[in-house]
Amino acid sequence: MITRRATKEISVGTVKIGGDNLISVQSMTNTDTRDVDATVAQIKRLEAAGCDIIRVAVLDEEAAGAIRAIHDAISIPVIADIHFKYRLAIAAMENGADAIRINPGNLGGEEKTRMVVEAAKMHRVSIRVGVNSGSIEKDLLEKYGYPDEKDSSALIESALRNVRLVEKYGWDQIKISIKSPDVLTTISSYRQLSAATDYPLHIGVTEAGGLIAGTVKSSLALGMLLFEGIGDTLRVSLTRDPVEEVRVGFELLRSLKIRVRGPELISCPTCGRTQIDLFSLAEEVERIVQTMESPLKVAVMGCVVNGPGEAKQADIGIAGGKGFGLIFKKGVIWKNVPEDELLTVFVGELRKMDTEYKNRG
């Protein structure tokens, strides 16, 4: 049983973070924020996958202005990601950003940070104080050295120094992130930070890599932290379609029995008995279930010999044969279907079960 550490509750638009609230899954668009149509289209796909909060890059005034149209076209809160230019943070908030992500240390001095914090108070916007291992102040690097798994004091002190600066001007709607591309450094840093503050923590491994490397690194670091009760919101950073980040994030939470969204897909690793295109079948079913909300257990199995028996706890499943497949429910065969019709029939029944579940609720 995982016991969450006690944290302060803050708001990011309509989403509550910290306290007893659900751990939220975030992502970040990779479109040009100034291209409103492309950005909204990507966010809509992320919404369908369950994304709770979206972050967009704000590179200039045009991007800050685009937040208004983006915000009005979507259903989830928008965080404006700001680096260096304090005026962009203020402009983003004026245009409807629900939160901003800043590193106060690189905004150009305390006076500029004060103006950003005053704007956040005026617009009731929460602030994510985000410090990466590559953006630590020089004096802290000279004092502590570059952060690693043995000593991440520079990272911790940088984050807390910047939090104190925001607090100085009377605002406490804060969450903190301290990111490193190294798994062990990430884990040790968040453990120390968790012991030093009760602000909610955004956890993630920065620059984690592509689908495989990034998923492994993120799952190790975030999984260990979450198991210890550390983390109130997360992003799995991948060099990939951001929808994949959301999928991995929810599977991570499901695996730890922290949060369940949508069907659970189980599938066999294949063997010499497989006589059906199981890879394509499993990928397509996986894509479809990401847009569903019911907690069905769905199985895609490679052969009719063991499929229904091995996955008898599944609400619905496929067991492939040579040129045909069996669709089964709770281990009992429901229908024998030709291979070229298998996906269509299976998905049709799956969607029907999903609808029935939602109507019961």
Short mmCIF file of C-alpha atoms in Angstrom, two decimals:
data_model
loop_
_atom_site.label_atom_id
_atom_site.label_comp_id
_atom_site.label_asym_id
_atom_site.label_seq_id
_atom_site.Cartn_x
_atom_site.Cartn_y
_atom_site.Cartn_z
CA MET A 1 0.00 0.00 0.00
CA ILE A 2 1.46 3.34 -1.08
CA THR A 3 1.13 6.25 1.33
CA ARG A 4 1.33 9.65 -0.33
CA ARG A 5 3.35 12.26 1.49
CA ALA A 6 1.34 15.23 2.73
CA THR A 7 1.58 18.24 0.42
CA LYS A 8 -0.05 21.62 0.04
CA GLU A 9 -2.93 21.81 -2.45
CA ILE A 10 -2.69 24.25 -5.34
CA SER A 11 -4.75 24.87 -8.46
CA VAL A 12 -3.78 24.73 -12.11
CA GLY A 13 -6.97 26.02 -13.67
CA THR A 14 -9.65 23.46 -12.86
CA VAL A 15 -7.14 20.77 -11.81
CA LYS A 16 -6.15 20.49 -8.16
CA ILE A 17 -2.63 19.31 -7.44
CA GLY A 18 -1.27 18.04 -4.14
CA GLY A 19 -3.20 17.18 -1.00
CA ASP A 20 -5.46 14.18 -1.53
CA ASN A 21 -6.00 14.86 -5.22
CA LEU A 22 -5.26 12.43 -8.02
CA ILE A 23 -1.73 12.44 -9.41
CA SER A 24 -2.16 14.30 -12.67
CA VAL A 25 -0.53 13.36 -15.98
CA GLN A 26 0.93 16.18 -18.05
CA SER A 27 2.49 16.57 -21.45
CA MET A 28 3.88 19.35 -23.61
CA THR A 29 3.01 20.21 -27.19
CA ASN A 30 5.73 20.03 -29.84
CA THR A 31 3.88 22.27 -32.29
CA ASP A 32 4.64 25.93 -32.92
CA THR A 33 2.40 27.61 -30.34
CA ARG A 34 1.79 30.44 -32.79
CA ASP A 35 0.06 27.91 -35.06
CA VAL A 36 -3.18 27.79 -33.10
CA ASP A 37 -4.90 25.23 -35.30
CA ALA A 38 -2.05 22.72 -35.16
CA THR A 39 -1.57 23.22 -31.43
CA VAL A 40 -5.26 22.81 -30.65
CA ALA A 41 -5.45 19.70 -32.84
CA GLN A 42 -2.57 18.11 -30.95
CA ILE A 43 -4.06 19.01 -27.58
CA LYS A 44 -7.39 17.47 -28.61
CA ARG A 45 -5.56 14.18 -29.26
CA LEU A 46 -3.88 14.49 -25.88
CA GLU A 47 -7.23 15.14 -24.20
CA ALA A 48 -8.61 11.97 -25.80
CA ALA A 49 -5.67 10.04 -24.34
CA GLY A 50 -6.46 11.38 -20.87
CA CYS A 51 -3.94 14.23 -20.52
CA ASP A 52 -4.88 16.35 -17.49
CA ILE A 53 -2.72 19.43 -18.10
CA ILE A 54 -0.86 20.69 -21.16
CA ARG A 55 2.21 22.92 -21.38
CA VAL A 56 3.06 25.07 -24.38
CA ALA A 57 6.30 26.84 -25.26
CA VAL A 58 6.13 30.65 -25.29
CA LEU A 59 8.96 31.94 -27.45
CA ASP A 60 7.69 35.42 -28.28
CA GLU A 61 4.78 37.84 -27.94
CA GLU A 62 2.85 36.17 -30.75
CA ALA A 63 3.02 32.83 -28.96
CA ALA A 64 1.90 34.48 -25.71
CA GLY A 65 -1.05 36.03 -27.51
CA ALA A 66 -2.00 32.69 -29.10
CA ILE A 67 -2.67 31.23 -25.66
CA ARG A 68 -6.04 33.00 -25.55
CA ALA A 69 -7.38 31.17 -28.61
CA ILE A 70 -5.80 27.88 -27.54
CA HIS A 71 -7.23 28.12 -24.02
CA ASP A 72 -10.72 28.84 -25.33
CA ALA A 73 -10.66 25.87 -27.74
CA ILE A 74 -9.64 23.10 -25.31
CA SER A 75 -10.91 21.54 -22.10
CA ILE A 76 -7.75 21.14 -20.01
CA PRO A 77 -5.61 23.78 -18.28
CA VAL A 78 -2.70 25.40 -20.13
CA ILE A 79 0.72 26.05 -18.63
CA ALA A 80 2.93 28.64 -20.35
CA ASP A 81 6.57 27.56 -20.46
CA ILE A 82 8.81 30.60 -20.05
CA HIS A 83 12.56 31.01 -20.26
CA PHE A 84 14.51 34.26 -19.72
CA LYS A 85 11.88 36.82 -20.86
CA TYR A 86 9.77 37.94 -17.92
CA ARG A 87 7.47 39.99 -20.16
CA LEU A 88 6.36 36.80 -21.89
CA ALA A 89 5.30 35.34 -18.56
CA ILE A 90 3.15 38.38 -17.87
CA ALA A 91 1.71 38.39 -21.40
CA ALA A 92 0.87 34.67 -21.18
CA MET A 93 -1.05 35.23 -17.95
CA GLU A 94 -2.89 38.19 -19.46
CA ASN A 95 -3.95 35.88 -22.29
CA GLY A 96 -5.43 33.19 -20.09
CA ALA A 97 -2.59 30.83 -19.09
CA ASP A 98 -3.72 28.80 -16.08
CA ALA A 99 -0.15 28.48 -14.78
CA ILE A 100 3.37 29.40 -15.75
CA ARG A 101 6.58 27.43 -15.61
CA ILE A 102 9.59 29.60 -14.80
CA ASN A 103 13.07 29.41 -13.39
CA PRO A 104 13.16 32.68 -11.42
CA GLY A 105 16.94 32.58 -11.51
CA ASN A 106 17.03 33.23 -15.25
CA LEU A 107 14.36 35.94 -15.52
CA GLY A 108 16.91 38.75 -15.31
CA GLY A 109 16.94 39.75 -11.67
CA GLU A 110 14.76 40.03 -8.61
CA GLU A 111 12.78 43.04 -9.78
CA LYS A 112 11.62 41.22 -12.89
CA THR A 113 10.71 38.19 -10.82
CA ARG A 114 8.68 40.47 -8.54
CA MET A 115 6.68 41.77 -11.51
CA VAL A 116 5.95 38.21 -12.66
CA VAL A 117 4.81 37.17 -9.19
CA GLU A 118 2.60 40.26 -8.86
CA ALA A 119 0.96 39.36 -12.19
CA ALA A 120 0.45 35.78 -11.00
CA LYS A 121 -1.28 37.06 -7.86
CA MET A 122 -3.48 39.37 -9.90
CA HIS A 123 -4.56 36.64 -12.33
CA ARG A 124 -4.69 33.89 -9.66
CA VAL A 125 -2.17 31.83 -11.63
CA SER A 126 -0.02 29.15 -10.01
CA ILE A 127 3.73 29.00 -10.63
CA ARG A 128 5.87 26.00 -11.30
CA VAL A 129 9.39 26.70 -10.15
CA GLY A 130 11.36 24.47 -12.47
CA VAL A 131 15.09 23.94 -12.11
CA ASN A 132 17.10 21.60 -14.33
CA SER A 133 20.60 20.38 -13.64
CA GLY A 134 21.76 22.45 -16.61
CA SER A 135 20.33 25.74 -15.30
CA ILE A 136 21.77 25.99 -11.79
CA GLU A 137 23.23 29.29 -10.62
CA LYS A 138 27.02 29.56 -10.86
CA ASP A 139 27.55 30.30 -7.18
CA LEU A 140 25.74 27.10 -6.20
CA LEU A 141 27.76 25.04 -8.66
CA GLU A 142 30.95 26.53 -7.22
CA LYS A 143 29.79 25.76 -3.70
CA TYR A 144 28.38 22.26 -4.17
CA GLY A 145 29.57 21.02 -7.55
CA TYR A 146 27.47 19.59 -10.35
CA PRO A 147 24.58 17.52 -8.95
CA ASP A 148 24.82 13.75 -9.09
CA GLU A 149 23.34 10.79 -7.21
CA LYS A 150 25.80 11.29 -4.33
CA ASP A 151 25.23 15.01 -3.82
CA SER A 152 22.44 17.00 -5.43
CA SER A 153 22.65 19.91 -3.00
CA ALA A 154 23.10 22.47 -5.80
CA LEU A 155 19.83 21.38 -7.41
CA ILE A 156 17.91 21.40 -4.13
CA GLU A 157 19.25 24.75 -2.97
CA SER A 158 18.56 26.35 -6.35
CA ALA A 159 14.93 25.26 -6.23
CA LEU A 160 14.40 26.37 -2.62
CA ARG A 161 16.17 29.68 -3.21
CA ASN A 162 13.82 30.45 -6.08
CA VAL A 163 10.76 29.32 -4.13
CA ARG A 164 11.74 31.70 -1.32
CA LEU A 165 11.95 34.50 -3.89
CA VAL A 166 8.37 33.85 -5.04
CA GLU A 167 7.21 33.61 -1.43
CA LYS A 168 8.93 36.92 -0.65
CA TYR A 169 6.37 38.68 -2.80
CA GLY A 170 3.39 37.02 -1.19
CA TRP A 171 2.49 34.07 -3.41
CA ASP A 172 2.36 30.43 -2.37
CA GLN A 173 0.51 28.77 -5.27
CA ILE A 174 3.72 26.95 -6.15
CA LYS A 175 4.79 23.54 -7.31
CA ILE A 176 8.40 22.53 -7.77
CA SER A 177 10.33 20.45 -10.28
CA ILE A 178 14.03 19.59 -10.22
CA LYS A 179 14.99 17.60 -13.26
CA SER A 180 18.04 15.68 -14.35
CA PRO A 181 18.59 13.32 -17.29
CA ASP A 182 20.15 10.85 -14.83
CA VAL A 183 17.84 8.35 -13.11
CA LEU A 184 19.74 8.03 -9.82
CA THR A 185 20.24 11.79 -9.52
CA THR A 186 16.53 12.34 -10.13
CA ILE A 187 15.56 9.87 -7.42
CA SER A 188 17.99 11.15 -4.77
CA SER A 189 17.16 14.80 -5.54
CA TYR A 190 13.42 14.39 -5.18
CA ARG A 191 13.85 12.40 -1.98
CA GLN A 192 15.81 15.28 -0.48
CA LEU A 193 13.43 17.92 -1.79
CA SER A 194 10.42 16.02 -0.48
CA ALA A 195 11.93 16.06 2.99
CA ALA A 196 12.63 19.80 2.78
CA THR A 197 9.26 21.20 1.64
CA ASP A 198 5.55 20.47 1.59
CA TYR A 199 4.92 22.12 -1.77
CA PRO A 200 3.56 19.70 -4.39
CA LEU A 201 6.20 18.21 -6.66
CA HIS A 202 6.14 17.76 -10.42
CA ILE A 203 8.32 14.74 -11.17
CA GLY A 204 10.04 13.66 -14.36
CA VAL A 205 13.32 12.75 -15.99
CA THR A 206 14.34 15.46 -18.42
CA GLU A 207 15.78 14.58 -21.85
CA ALA A 208 14.97 10.94 -21.15
CA GLY A 209 15.28 9.84 -24.80
CA GLY A 210 13.13 8.01 -27.33
CA LEU A 211 10.29 5.59 -26.75
CA ILE A 212 12.31 2.69 -25.33
CA ALA A 213 15.10 4.46 -23.45
CA GLY A 214 12.79 7.23 -22.26
CA THR A 215 10.13 4.83 -21.04
CA VAL A 216 12.66 2.71 -19.15
CA LYS A 217 14.39 5.68 -17.50
CA SER A 218 11.13 7.41 -16.62
CA SER A 219 9.51 4.25 -15.31
CA LEU A 220 12.47 3.50 -13.06
CA ALA A 221 12.81 6.99 -11.61
CA LEU A 222 9.14 7.91 -11.39
CA GLY A 223 8.08 4.44 -10.34
CA MET A 224 10.46 4.42 -7.39
CA LEU A 225 9.45 7.91 -6.31
CA LEU A 226 5.74 7.22 -6.62
CA PHE A 227 6.12 3.98 -4.67
CA GLU A 228 7.65 6.04 -1.88
CA GLY A 229 4.71 8.46 -1.99
CA ILE A 230 6.65 11.25 -3.71
CA GLY A 231 5.10 13.12 -6.62
CA ASP A 232 1.84 14.99 -7.18
CA THR A 233 1.95 15.45 -10.95
CA LEU A 234 4.20 13.97 -13.62
CA ARG A 235 5.39 14.09 -17.19
CA VAL A 236 7.10 11.25 -19.01
CA SER A 237 9.42 13.13 -21.38
CA LEU A 238 9.94 11.28 -24.66
CA THR A 239 11.39 12.20 -28.03
CA ARG A 240 8.11 11.05 -29.51
CA ASP A 241 4.52 12.02 -30.21
CA PRO A 242 3.40 13.54 -26.88
CA VAL A 243 0.39 11.21 -26.85
CA GLU A 244 2.89 8.44 -26.12
CA GLU A 245 4.02 10.36 -23.02
CA VAL A 246 0.47 10.29 -21.68
CA ARG A 247 0.06 6.59 -22.46
CA VAL A 248 3.23 5.70 -20.59
CA GLY A 249 2.29 7.95 -17.69
CA PHE A 250 -1.06 6.30 -17.16
CA GLU A 251 0.37 2.80 -17.51
CA LEU A 252 2.95 3.69 -14.87
CA LEU A 253 0.22 4.82 -12.46
CA ARG A 254 -1.89 1.76 -13.27
CA SER A 255 1.01 -0.61 -12.61
CA LEU A 256 1.41 0.85 -9.11
CA LYS A 257 -2.37 0.77 -8.54
CA ILE A 258 -2.32 4.51 -7.95
CA ARG A 259 -4.72 5.58 -10.68
CA VAL A 260 -6.67 3.65 -13.30
CA ARG A 261 -7.93 5.22 -16.50
CA GLY A 262 -9.40 3.18 -19.33
CA PRO A 263 -9.01 -0.49 -20.22
CA GLU A 264 -5.99 -2.56 -19.24
CA LEU A 265 -4.46 -4.31 -22.23
CA ILE A 266 -2.66 -7.62 -21.78
CA SER A 267 -1.03 -9.42 -24.68
CA CYS A 268 1.29 -12.38 -25.06
CA PRO A 269 4.90 -11.97 -26.25
CA THR A 270 4.25 -14.39 -29.18
CA CYS A 271 5.96 -17.68 -29.88
CA GLY A 272 6.23 -20.24 -32.66
CA ARG A 273 2.53 -21.12 -32.31
CA THR A 274 1.45 -17.64 -33.42
CA GLN A 275 -0.07 -17.76 -36.91
CA ILE A 276 -1.70 -14.34 -37.04
CA ASP A 277 -0.34 -10.79 -37.38
CA LEU A 278 -0.44 -10.25 -33.63
CA PHE A 279 1.88 -7.22 -33.60
CA SER A 280 -0.40 -5.12 -35.83
CA LEU A 281 -3.49 -6.38 -34.02
CA ALA A 282 -2.13 -5.51 -30.57
CA GLU A 283 -0.91 -2.07 -31.69
CA GLU A 284 -4.28 -1.15 -33.17
CA VAL A 285 -6.22 -2.38 -30.14
CA GLU A 286 -3.84 -0.50 -27.87
CA ARG A 287 -4.38 2.69 -29.86
CA ILE A 288 -8.16 2.33 -29.63
CA VAL A 289 -8.39 1.60 -25.91
CA GLN A 290 -6.42 4.77 -25.11
CA THR A 291 -9.55 6.79 -25.92
CA MET A 292 -11.82 4.69 -23.67
CA GLU A 293 -12.55 5.29 -19.99
CA SER A 294 -14.03 2.03 -18.65
CA PRO A 295 -11.67 -0.21 -16.61
CA LEU A 296 -12.17 -3.26 -18.81
CA LYS A 297 -9.46 -5.90 -19.03
CA VAL A 298 -8.70 -6.57 -22.71
CA ALA A 299 -6.51 -9.42 -24.00
CA VAL A 300 -4.81 -9.94 -27.35
CA MET A 301 -3.36 -13.45 -27.42
CA GLY A 302 -1.36 -15.22 -30.09
CA CYS A 303 -2.94 -18.67 -30.28
CA VAL A 304 -6.21 -20.46 -29.66
CA VAL A 305 -4.43 -23.24 -27.74
CA ASN A 306 -3.70 -21.24 -24.60
CA GLY A 307 -5.23 -17.81 -25.26
CA PRO A 308 -8.66 -18.09 -23.61
CA GLY A 309 -7.24 -20.03 -20.67
CA GLU A 310 -4.25 -17.80 -19.99
CA ALA A 311 -6.39 -14.67 -20.23
CA LYS A 312 -9.56 -16.02 -18.68
CA GLN A 313 -9.81 -13.02 -16.36
CA ALA A 314 -10.12 -10.68 -19.33
CA ASP A 315 -13.53 -9.15 -19.93
CA ILE A 316 -12.95 -9.62 -23.65
CA GLY A 317 -10.08 -10.97 -25.70
CA ILE A 318 -8.78 -12.25 -29.03
CA ALA A 319 -7.01 -15.55 -29.56
CA GLY A 320 -5.50 -15.85 -33.04
CA GLY A 321 -5.49 -18.91 -35.27
CA LYS A 322 -4.40 -19.58 -38.87
CA GLY A 323 -6.64 -17.32 -40.93
CA PHE A 324 -9.16 -16.87 -38.13
CA GLY A 325 -9.47 -15.80 -34.53
CA LEU A 326 -11.59 -16.49 -31.49
CA ILE A 327 -13.20 -13.73 -29.51
CA PHE A 328 -13.73 -14.75 -25.90
CA LYS A 329 -15.22 -13.25 -22.76
CA LYS A 330 -14.01 -14.31 -19.31
CA GLY A 331 -12.32 -17.33 -20.86
CA VAL A 332 -15.44 -18.53 -22.69
CA ILE A 333 -15.46 -18.49 -26.50
CA TRP A 334 -18.00 -15.97 -27.80
CA LYS A 335 -17.42 -16.00 -31.56
CA ASN A 336 -15.19 -17.51 -34.26
CA VAL A 337 -14.27 -14.82 -36.82
CA PRO A 338 -12.23 -14.83 -40.09
CA GLU A 339 -8.92 -13.02 -39.70
CA ASP A 340 -9.82 -10.21 -42.10
CA GLU A 341 -12.92 -9.40 -40.02
CA LEU A 342 -11.41 -10.02 -36.61
CA LEU A 343 -10.38 -6.49 -35.70
CA THR A 344 -13.64 -4.93 -36.88
CA VAL A 345 -15.84 -7.38 -34.97
CA PHE A 346 -13.66 -7.26 -31.88
CA VAL A 347 -13.51 -3.45 -31.72
CA GLY A 348 -17.25 -3.20 -32.31
CA GLU A 349 -17.96 -5.45 -29.33
CA LEU A 350 -15.33 -3.70 -27.22
CA ARG A 351 -16.89 -0.29 -27.89
CA LYS A 352 -20.31 -1.71 -27.04
CA MET A 353 -19.01 -3.00 -23.69
CA ASP A 354 -17.33 0.35 -23.01
CA THR A 355 -20.60 2.19 -23.67
CA GLU A 356 -22.57 -0.21 -21.48
CA TYR A 357 -20.12 0.32 -18.63
CA LYS A 358 -20.39 4.11 -18.89
CA ASN A 359 -24.19 3.95 -19.04
CA ARG A 360 -24.24 1.89 -15.85
CA GLY A 361 -22.37 4.67 -14.12
#
